XYZ file of C-alpha atoms in Angstrom:
580
model
C -21.296 -25.866 21.794
C -20.194 -24.287 24.872
C -22.952 -22.512 26.644
C -20.472 -19.476 28.065
C -21.980 -15.847 27.561
C -20.201 -12.562 27.823
C -21.326 -9.633 28.554
C -20.373 -6.509 26.581
C -21.324 -2.991 27.872
C -22.760 -0.409 25.616
C -20.908 2.353 25.427
C -21.575 5.840 24.596
C -19.865 7.115 21.629
C -16.487 7.604 22.096
C -14.262 11.049 20.849
C -13.291 8.742 17.799
C -16.709 9.147 16.721
C -16.810 13.054 16.800
C -13.386 13.284 15.287
C -14.276 10.616 12.244
C -17.384 11.813 11.746
C -16.393 15.276 11.421
C -13.835 14.990 9.220
C -15.907 12.655 6.630
C -18.347 14.988 6.719
C -16.037 17.585 6.135
C -14.659 15.380 3.270
C -18.128 14.932 1.969
C -18.773 18.447 1.717
C -15.566 19.007 -0.096
C -16.588 16.886 -2.567
C -20.189 18.103 -2.889
C -18.899 21.792 -3.320
C -15.752 21.551 -5.470
C -15.843 18.108 -7.052
C -12.893 18.939 -9.319
C -10.386 20.127 -6.525
C -11.035 17.085 -4.995
C -10.876 14.635 -8.224
C -7.623 16.650 -9.073
C -5.715 16.637 -5.722
C -6.898 13.096 -4.940
C -5.426 11.949 -8.497
C -2.240 14.262 -7.473
C -1.834 12.404 -4.414
C -2.427 8.855 -6.159
C 0.362 9.493 -8.843
C 2.632 10.567 -6.189
C 1.932 7.210 -4.093
C 2.076 4.750 -7.140
C 5.447 6.044 -8.311
C 7.060 6.222 -4.724
C 5.000 3.351 -2.637
C 4.258 0.841 -5.672
C 7.123 -1.052 -4.625
C 5.610 -1.289 -0.856
C 2.661 -2.277 -1.914
C 3.728 -5.189 -4.080
C 6.041 -6.289 -1.075
C 4.004 -6.005 1.802
C 1.152 -7.927 0.456
C 3.265 -10.389 -0.501
C 5.131 -10.672 3.047
C 1.291 -10.485 4.647
C 0.674 -13.788 2.883
C 3.747 -15.800 4.000
C 2.913 -14.317 7.607
C -0.437 -15.766 7.362
C 0.936 -19.196 6.272
C 3.693 -19.015 8.663
C 0.988 -18.726 11.550
C -1.047 -21.482 10.239
C 1.744 -23.775 10.507
C 3.677 -22.983 13.444
C 2.898 -23.694 17.144
C 0.711 -20.771 17.200
C -1.766 -22.461 14.794
C -3.105 -24.142 18.156
C -3.737 -21.260 20.384
C -7.827 -20.545 20.685
C -9.553 -17.055 19.849
C -10.698 -17.185 23.108
C -10.353 -18.746 26.570
C -9.093 -22.696 26.008
C -12.505 -24.133 26.788
C -14.203 -21.486 24.122
C -16.107 -23.202 20.876
C -17.309 -21.594 17.710
C -20.414 -19.786 18.204
C -21.748 -20.371 14.329
C -21.824 -23.367 12.495
C -18.950 -23.397 9.273
C -21.933 -22.775 6.804
C -22.992 -19.806 8.609
C -19.398 -18.292 9.188
C -18.105 -18.701 5.739
C -21.419 -17.265 4.469
C -20.959 -14.071 6.858
C -17.699 -14.047 5.307
C -18.084 -13.704 2.255
C -20.989 -11.646 2.247
C -20.156 -8.932 4.304
C -19.012 -6.549 1.652
C -16.215 -8.543 -0.345
C -19.298 -10.758 -2.258
C -20.232 -7.201 -4.055
C -16.586 -7.289 -5.522
C -16.971 -10.840 -6.720
C -20.172 -10.279 -8.460
C -19.503 -6.866 -9.887
C -15.600 -7.860 -10.836
C -15.911 -11.595 -11.624
C -17.294 -10.868 -15.135
C -16.069 -7.326 -16.003
C -12.165 -7.952 -14.953
C -11.254 -10.827 -16.954
C -12.459 -9.407 -20.157
C -10.580 -5.927 -19.509
C -7.468 -7.415 -18.939
C -8.126 -10.152 -22.213
C -8.599 -6.508 -23.775
C -5.337 -4.557 -21.757
C -3.266 -7.254 -20.103
C 0.034 -7.120 -18.010
C 3.092 -5.906 -19.958
C 4.036 -9.160 -21.756
C 0.949 -10.284 -23.589
C -0.628 -9.077 -26.738
C -3.877 -7.829 -26.539
C -7.015 -9.820 -27.159
C -5.377 -13.475 -27.512
C -5.695 -16.882 -26.251
C -2.734 -15.411 -23.946
C -4.216 -12.390 -22.626
C -7.269 -13.915 -21.904
C -5.764 -16.974 -19.721
C -3.880 -13.904 -18.260
C -7.239 -12.005 -17.489
C -8.374 -15.165 -15.908
C -5.657 -15.842 -13.708
C -5.134 -12.013 -12.572
C -8.822 -11.613 -12.043
C -8.645 -14.359 -9.862
C -5.555 -13.246 -8.363
C -6.566 -9.676 -7.067
C -9.322 -11.342 -5.015
C -7.728 -14.682 -3.865
C -5.270 -15.301 -1.331
C -3.524 -12.050 -0.944
C -6.501 -10.007 0.118
C -7.983 -12.540 2.383
C -4.269 -12.264 4.020
C -4.928 -8.840 4.611
C -8.181 -9.117 6.441
C -7.153 -12.474 8.031
C -4.464 -10.367 9.970
C -6.595 -7.742 11.343
C -9.159 -9.962 11.963
C -7.239 -12.543 13.793
C -5.467 -9.986 16.215
C -8.777 -8.472 17.350
C -10.499 -11.865 17.894
C -7.268 -12.782 19.644
C -7.517 -9.548 22.283
C -10.815 -9.496 22.646
C -11.599 -12.854 23.399
C -8.608 -14.125 24.743
C -7.075 -10.701 26.347
C -10.223 -8.739 27.198
C -9.676 -5.707 25.341
C -12.281 -3.532 23.798
C -13.078 -4.311 20.117
C -10.461 -1.535 18.787
C -7.890 -1.407 16.336
C -5.378 0.270 19.431
C -6.073 -2.693 21.342
C -3.638 -4.859 19.098
C -0.652 -2.503 19.976
C -0.640 -3.106 24.018
C 2.285 -5.038 24.089
C 4.169 -2.104 22.408
C 2.088 1.032 24.020
C 0.726 -0.514 27.184
C -1.590 1.979 28.816
C -1.078 4.913 26.001
C -3.590 2.982 24.147
C -6.116 4.481 26.094
C -4.475 8.003 25.337
C -4.234 10.083 22.096
C -2.064 7.752 20.670
C -4.469 4.793 20.582
C -7.552 7.675 19.501
C -4.955 8.342 16.313
C -4.901 4.827 15.343
C -8.525 4.421 15.655
C -9.446 7.173 13.766
C -7.037 6.340 11.201
C -8.505 3.020 11.124
C -12.023 4.989 10.896
C -11.250 6.678 8.068
C -9.720 3.774 6.134
C -12.871 1.998 6.866
C -15.926 4.274 5.937
C -13.981 5.727 2.730
C -13.667 2.171 1.249
C -16.999 0.834 2.158
C -18.554 3.912 0.491
C -16.766 2.613 -2.403
C -18.554 -0.557 -2.324
C -21.638 1.439 -1.482
C -21.407 3.151 -5.315
C -20.521 -0.128 -6.881
C -23.336 -1.830 -5.460
C -25.638 0.940 -6.476
C -24.091 1.450 -9.938
C -24.520 -2.293 -10.504
C -28.365 -2.450 -9.496
C -29.635 0.716 -11.073
C -27.676 -1.237 -14.646
C -29.650 -4.290 -13.537
C -32.717 -2.483 -13.576
C -32.289 -0.851 -16.754
C -31.434 -3.949 -18.593
C -34.527 -5.353 -17.599
C -37.125 -2.236 -17.551
C -37.212 1.008 -18.653
C -35.739 2.324 -15.727
C -33.340 4.832 -16.653
C -29.351 3.856 -15.595
C -28.396 7.371 -14.124
C -27.449 9.052 -11.082
C -31.053 9.491 -9.600
C -31.702 5.768 -9.761
C -28.399 5.086 -8.000
C -29.576 7.952 -5.259
C -32.941 6.242 -4.528
C -31.680 2.708 -4.797
C -29.159 3.989 -2.073
C -32.040 5.592 0.361
C -33.830 2.188 0.142
C -30.882 0.248 0.287
C -30.466 2.170 3.628
C -34.333 2.090 5.055
C -33.900 -1.942 4.584
C -30.508 -2.288 6.529
C -32.030 -0.347 9.156
C -34.374 -3.645 10.211
C -31.048 -5.810 9.697
C -29.524 -3.767 12.063
C -32.081 -3.590 14.317
C -31.807 -7.071 14.980
C -28.095 -7.660 15.462
C -25.322 -9.854 14.014
C -27.565 -13.174 15.198
C -30.594 -12.447 13.405
C -29.601 -9.736 10.763
C -26.362 -10.635 9.334
C -26.208 -13.901 9.727
C -29.977 -14.843 8.349
C -29.236 -12.372 5.387
C -25.533 -14.102 4.749
C -27.113 -17.536 4.613
C -29.767 -16.814 2.125
C -27.209 -14.456 -0.241
C -24.892 -17.984 0.073
C -27.127 -19.971 -1.013
C -28.692 -17.486 -3.666
C -25.080 -17.250 -4.800
C -25.088 -20.840 -5.022
C -27.760 -21.473 -7.193
C -26.628 -18.863 -9.909
C -23.007 -19.891 -9.909
C -24.296 -23.738 -10.601
C -26.763 -22.136 -12.942
C -24.512 -20.471 -14.931
C -22.008 -23.586 -14.525
C -24.616 -25.856 -16.028
C -26.359 -23.690 -19.049
C -22.941 -22.074 -19.901
C -19.826 -23.131 -21.577
C -19.462 -25.948 -19.113
C -16.968 -28.068 -20.476
C -14.708 -24.316 -21.511
C -14.607 -23.444 -17.493
C -13.908 -26.625 -16.480
C -10.644 -26.281 -18.255
C -10.284 -22.686 -17.603
C -10.664 -22.994 -13.957
C -7.842 -26.330 -13.836
C -5.645 -23.851 -15.905
C -6.484 -21.019 -14.133
C -5.494 -22.452 -10.790
C -2.055 -24.201 -12.166
C -0.969 -20.593 -13.509
C -2.072 -19.142 -10.316
C -0.103 -21.654 -8.370
C 2.733 -21.937 -10.366
C 2.829 -17.526 -10.876
C 2.022 -16.727 -7.692
C 5.255 -16.000 -6.504
C 6.221 -14.110 -9.728
C 3.167 -12.297 -10.141
C 3.417 -10.950 -5.911
C 7.046 -9.993 -6.830
C 7.114 -8.386 -10.232
C 7.034 -4.648 -11.316
C 7.941 -2.686 -15.051
C 10.955 -0.602 -13.996
C 12.071 -0.991 -17.440
C 8.670 0.060 -19.199
C 6.422 3.219 -19.201
C 3.215 0.428 -18.392
C 1.069 2.195 -16.044
C -0.851 -1.334 -16.094
C 0.343 -2.767 -12.397
C -0.582 0.942 -10.762
C -4.058 0.950 -11.776
C -4.800 -2.649 -11.154
C -2.607 -5.058 -9.258
C -1.559 -2.109 -6.841
C -5.138 -0.563 -6.753
C -6.471 -3.731 -5.435
C -4.091 -3.976 -2.629
C -4.358 -0.683 -1.260
C -8.339 -1.021 -1.910
C -8.223 -3.942 -0.001
C -5.859 -2.653 2.885
C -8.591 0.337 3.231
C -11.084 -2.545 3.656
C -9.015 -4.101 6.189
C -10.246 -2.739 9.584
C -13.843 -3.317 8.448
C -13.213 -6.977 7.021
C -11.091 -7.507 10.058
C -13.521 -6.315 12.786
C -16.183 -7.751 11.370
C -14.613 -11.488 10.996
C -13.017 -11.041 14.774
C -16.820 -10.628 15.734
C -18.047 -13.861 14.392
C -14.713 -15.894 14.853
C -14.020 -16.385 18.692
C -13.809 -19.448 19.889
C -11.611 -21.092 16.853
C -7.955 -22.405 16.712
C -5.496 -19.956 14.686
C -5.250 -22.514 12.409
C -8.902 -23.566 11.926
C -9.575 -19.448 11.879
C -6.623 -19.631 8.909
C -8.291 -22.716 7.187
C -11.730 -20.994 6.691
C -10.662 -17.130 6.286
C -7.819 -17.564 3.700
C -8.177 -21.084 1.675
C -11.841 -21.130 1.566
C -12.198 -17.668 0.220
C -9.635 -18.131 -1.803
C -10.816 -21.223 -3.687
C -14.582 -20.174 -4.185
C -12.634 -16.554 -6.051
C -10.771 -18.913 -8.080
C -13.998 -20.959 -9.012
C -16.333 -17.376 -9.241
C -13.981 -15.663 -11.564
C -13.556 -18.907 -14.081
C -17.189 -19.741 -13.848
C -18.515 -15.996 -14.978
C -15.411 -14.676 -16.459
C -14.669 -17.654 -18.645
C -18.316 -17.643 -20.026
C -18.104 -13.719 -21.097
C -14.679 -14.401 -22.275
C -15.870 -17.969 -24.246
C -19.080 -15.056 -25.520
C -16.545 -12.366 -26.759
C -14.119 -14.194 -28.652
C -16.410 -17.519 -29.437
C -19.855 -16.339 -29.404
C -21.720 -12.807 -30.632
C -19.222 -10.849 -28.514
C -20.106 -7.394 -27.621
C -18.938 -7.569 -23.835
C -15.759 -5.957 -24.023
C -17.299 -2.779 -25.320
C -19.760 -2.900 -22.248
C -16.318 -3.111 -19.782
C -14.684 -0.489 -21.260
C -17.869 1.564 -21.183
C -20.651 0.694 -18.584
C -19.032 -2.148 -16.540
C -21.812 -2.221 -14.475
C -23.858 -3.672 -17.172
C -20.711 -6.582 -18.222
C -22.547 -9.385 -15.823
C -26.369 -8.476 -17.594
C -25.171 -8.682 -20.493
C -23.104 -11.948 -19.975
C -26.398 -13.732 -18.770
C -28.389 -12.013 -21.831
C -26.662 -14.556 -24.059
C -27.652 -17.460 -22.017
C -31.258 -19.069 -20.933
C -33.654 -17.682 -19.076
C -31.560 -14.394 -18.964
C -34.461 -12.488 -17.312
C -35.023 -14.490 -14.412
C -30.993 -14.956 -13.651
C -30.789 -10.983 -14.165
C -33.518 -10.460 -11.403
C -31.638 -13.094 -9.473
C -28.171 -11.122 -10.070
C -30.019 -8.083 -8.896
C -31.434 -10.014 -5.802
C -28.234 -11.297 -5.371
C -26.438 -7.443 -5.184
C -29.194 -6.548 -3.411
C -28.559 -8.544 -0.208
C -24.655 -7.971 -0.624
C -25.835 -4.399 -0.445
C -27.706 -4.769 2.408
C -25.108 -7.093 4.449
C -22.220 -4.442 3.737
C -24.189 -1.703 4.722
C -25.365 -3.998 8.051
C -21.818 -5.233 8.538
C -20.208 -1.341 7.881
C -22.435 0.499 10.334
C -21.771 -2.307 13.000
C -18.102 -2.381 12.854
C -18.208 1.782 12.630
C -20.309 1.923 15.499
C -18.122 -0.760 17.604
C -15.089 1.282 16.671
C -16.488 4.442 17.666
C -17.923 3.508 20.906
C -14.967 2.452 23.023
C -15.039 -0.963 21.271
C -17.970 -1.977 22.676
C -19.720 -5.341 20.859
C -22.918 -4.000 21.174
C -23.218 -0.526 19.867
C -26.118 1.465 20.086
C -28.871 1.289 17.413
C -28.178 5.627 17.128
C -24.469 5.235 16.614
C -25.264 2.373 14.127
C -27.589 4.663 11.784
C -24.956 7.537 12.159
C -22.229 5.590 10.252
C -25.043 3.894 7.937
C -26.615 7.222 6.761
C -23.229 9.059 6.717
C -21.861 6.440 4.458
C -24.985 6.477 2.307
C -24.830 10.381 1.805
C -21.019 10.101 1.013
C -21.703 7.603 -1.926
C -25.029 9.596 -2.766
C -22.813 12.829 -2.721
C -20.412 11.811 -4.974
C -22.288 10.213 -7.323
C -24.360 13.393 -7.370
C -21.205 15.394 -7.732
C -20.141 13.866 -11.293
C -17.050 14.255 -13.111
C -15.613 11.367 -11.303
C -16.619 11.963 -7.674
C -16.666 8.141 -7.116
C -13.392 7.546 -8.612
C -12.446 10.059 -6.421
C -13.805 8.361 -3.250
C -12.005 5.589 -4.629
C -8.467 7.115 -5.086
C -9.136 8.757 -1.433
C -9.438 5.420 -0.239
C -6.443 3.771 -1.733
C -4.290 6.851 -0.331
C -6.090 6.310 3.150
C -4.737 2.381 2.995
C -0.413 4.029 2.945
C -0.769 5.077 6.888
C -2.558 2.021 7.853
C -0.085 -0.679 5.697
C 2.232 0.338 8.316
C -0.198 0.433 11.199
C -0.563 -3.613 10.234
C 3.098 -3.773 10.349
C 3.289 -2.894 14.216
C -0.043 -4.732 14.715
C 2.202 -7.745 13.112
C 5.050 -6.881 15.499
C 2.592 -6.419 18.504
C 0.655 -9.695 17.954
C 3.935 -11.676 17.696
C 5.137 -10.681 21.432
C 1.803 -11.570 22.485
C 1.714 -15.142 20.841
C 4.867 -16.154 21.702
C 4.398 -14.619 25.334
C 0.798 -17.135 25.464
C 2.450 -19.879 23.593
C 5.293 -20.261 26.212
C 2.915 -19.919 28.897
C 0.756 -22.632 27.339
C 3.959 -24.672 27.246
C 4.851 -23.548 30.441
C 1.811 -25.201 31.987
C 2.314 -27.791 29.528
C 5.408 -29.029 30.985
C 3.809 -28.428 34.654
C 1.238 -30.963 33.939
C 3.868 -33.261 32.490
C 5.820 -33.077 35.509
C 3.073 -33.577 37.766
C 2.064 -36.436 36.001
C 5.642 -37.788 36.077
C 6.017 -37.344 39.639
C 2.495 -38.940 40.162
C 3.755 -42.239 37.810
C 6.772 -42.160 39.455
C 5.411 -41.817 43.109
C 2.998 -44.765 41.977
C 5.495 -47.122 40.878
C 7.967 -45.895 43.674
C 5.387 -47.083 46.278
C 4.797 -50.006 44.674
C 8.529 -50.931 44.426
C 8.865 -49.970 48.011
C 5.713 -51.746 48.887
C 7.553 -55.037 47.381
C 10.689 -54.480 49.462
C 8.930 -53.403 52.367
C 6.642 -56.990 52.193
C 9.907 -58.934 51.496
C 11.449 -57.158 54.642
C 8.503 -57.811 56.432
C 7.927 -61.533 55.199
C 11.650 -62.367 56.106
C 11.671 -60.568 59.563
C 8.571 -62.251 60.397
C 9.902 -65.617 59.296
C 13.390 -64.892 60.835
C 10.691 -64.468 64.276
C 8.538 -67.012 63.827
C 11.455 -68.830 62.401
C 13.031 -68.441 65.968
C 9.996 -68.409 68.361
C 8.656 -72.238 67.159
C 12.499 -72.927 67.007
C 12.369 -71.883 70.951
C 8.794 -73.994 71.454
C 9.821 -77.039 69.407
C 13.155 -76.852 71.839
C 10.961 -76.626 74.780
C 8.979 -79.091 73.782
C 11.847 -81.722 72.996
C 13.817 -80.630 76.180
C 10.479 -81.389 78.193
C 10.106 -84.592 76.413
C 13.670 -85.373 77.364
C 13.508 -84.373 80.647
C 10.176 -86.577 80.590
C 11.484 -89.889 79.227
C 14.683 -89.325 80.996
C 12.532 -89.137 84.130
C 10.659 -91.854 83.475
C 14.128 -93.793 82.967
C 15.212 -93.395 86.371
C 11.890 -94.398 87.858
C 12.076 -97.337 86.427
C 15.976 -97.848 86.661
C 15.173 -97.609 90.569
C 12.225 -99.749 90.839
C 14.287 -102.509 89.043
C 17.003 -102.027 91.386
C 14.474 -102.268 94.152
C 12.715 -105.480 93.298
C 16.204 -107.468 92.841
C 16.776 -106.271 96.539
């Protein structure tokens, strides 16, 4: 693993902190003083939004899925969330565990039984209630609401923020993603407005999760003991969890959230295996295969289908509700995913954030929803009555029909409790970073303020009664609308950045290739020239040596001939004298 470390300055709370916390406090006071007024206004706004922007939510979420798939298979997929030599900080297991436990796990546990059974009773348009077809549709739509689409939403924000932080050195703020478009104006009110909207969407979405978790824990405790299932028990649960999360937050991401996430992933795995083994295993396996096939073959029609020729409100109260809720969660999940994803490539990031949780959703809903449907359709029944009344008891009613129900119910309460703590810890960390000028180490005081503020929000709205939590849930959906437009501009901005960096990488690659080619050509040319020069020198030397040797031999021959001639002359002279 790369040993390089990054040092981030812990900043004081920013203007975004003061403005957003005041707005959240005003919203809480409104809900506490006049819950009926809040609920009335929120419901009217929700109805207006679904009527006028339902098509927009369906289209935009489908576009998000296509966009992240395009990123994964495109040349941009090789870009790394960090410097070129950065490597992942966390193991694959820890990374997936933190993704699952950061808050979405609460949704899996809460809706894993309830949603398929709800859709079995009240199916989408075109299905007859309480039939085999509506049961299959219930499993498919339950998985559909928690598989590719929500994780595509989360991955866009997470990918963008991780890239601008670790590759570009920008602070951990939603506004940082807009630098290619806004430039230095992200440091002014344009950037602050974006960050405030992100904080409001995050705080309202997370407070809804707090309420759901408290309701389900209270439901489980009332199922196991004589503890009453009422709002005061829920308030006590929120107070206890808030106290526990402070210890986790004090440990930081590495020790707090990481350890709890690993524990939770192990507990969830045991819980899942138990239900799979002792439950209707064959039915679950067949349900999974059917759900997977139905999801793959129907994901496009489900993504792009509205009901303009009917008066059905099913899509508005279900699919569109979930899409908007997930968008309101996107800043929270995105910032947290970015925090734990440094060093991974875009392709690896998409594989982990998009594919693995989607498969987990299909498996989880097929197992728990399939077991509940089996009990409802072929067993003692009674699950449907709870879902339509006290939905938080649906999981425990299902477990009650299986062996060791007391132990598994305790395990379920423990699972939800740890999910609750990790959600609170993650939420306080993310909101602290968003309101501390993007510091990746927000002060404990800032995290504590946000933890208490969100816990107070959920508590006050639970106390307010008359649909207070429903009003908050509705508010989170309404808050998602402006953030959906922010995400569209964010996509344009990050594409500009990716294209610039990809071109830069390609230019550097071409430069390295050209340099390598020059080096190879130089070496080859050198070798060829060396051979040619050698041959030329050899020939010149040969000619010189040949000429020199020729001259030497010529001189030697000449000298020999002269000597021989002189000897012959001398001999002839001697012969003449002798004759005389």
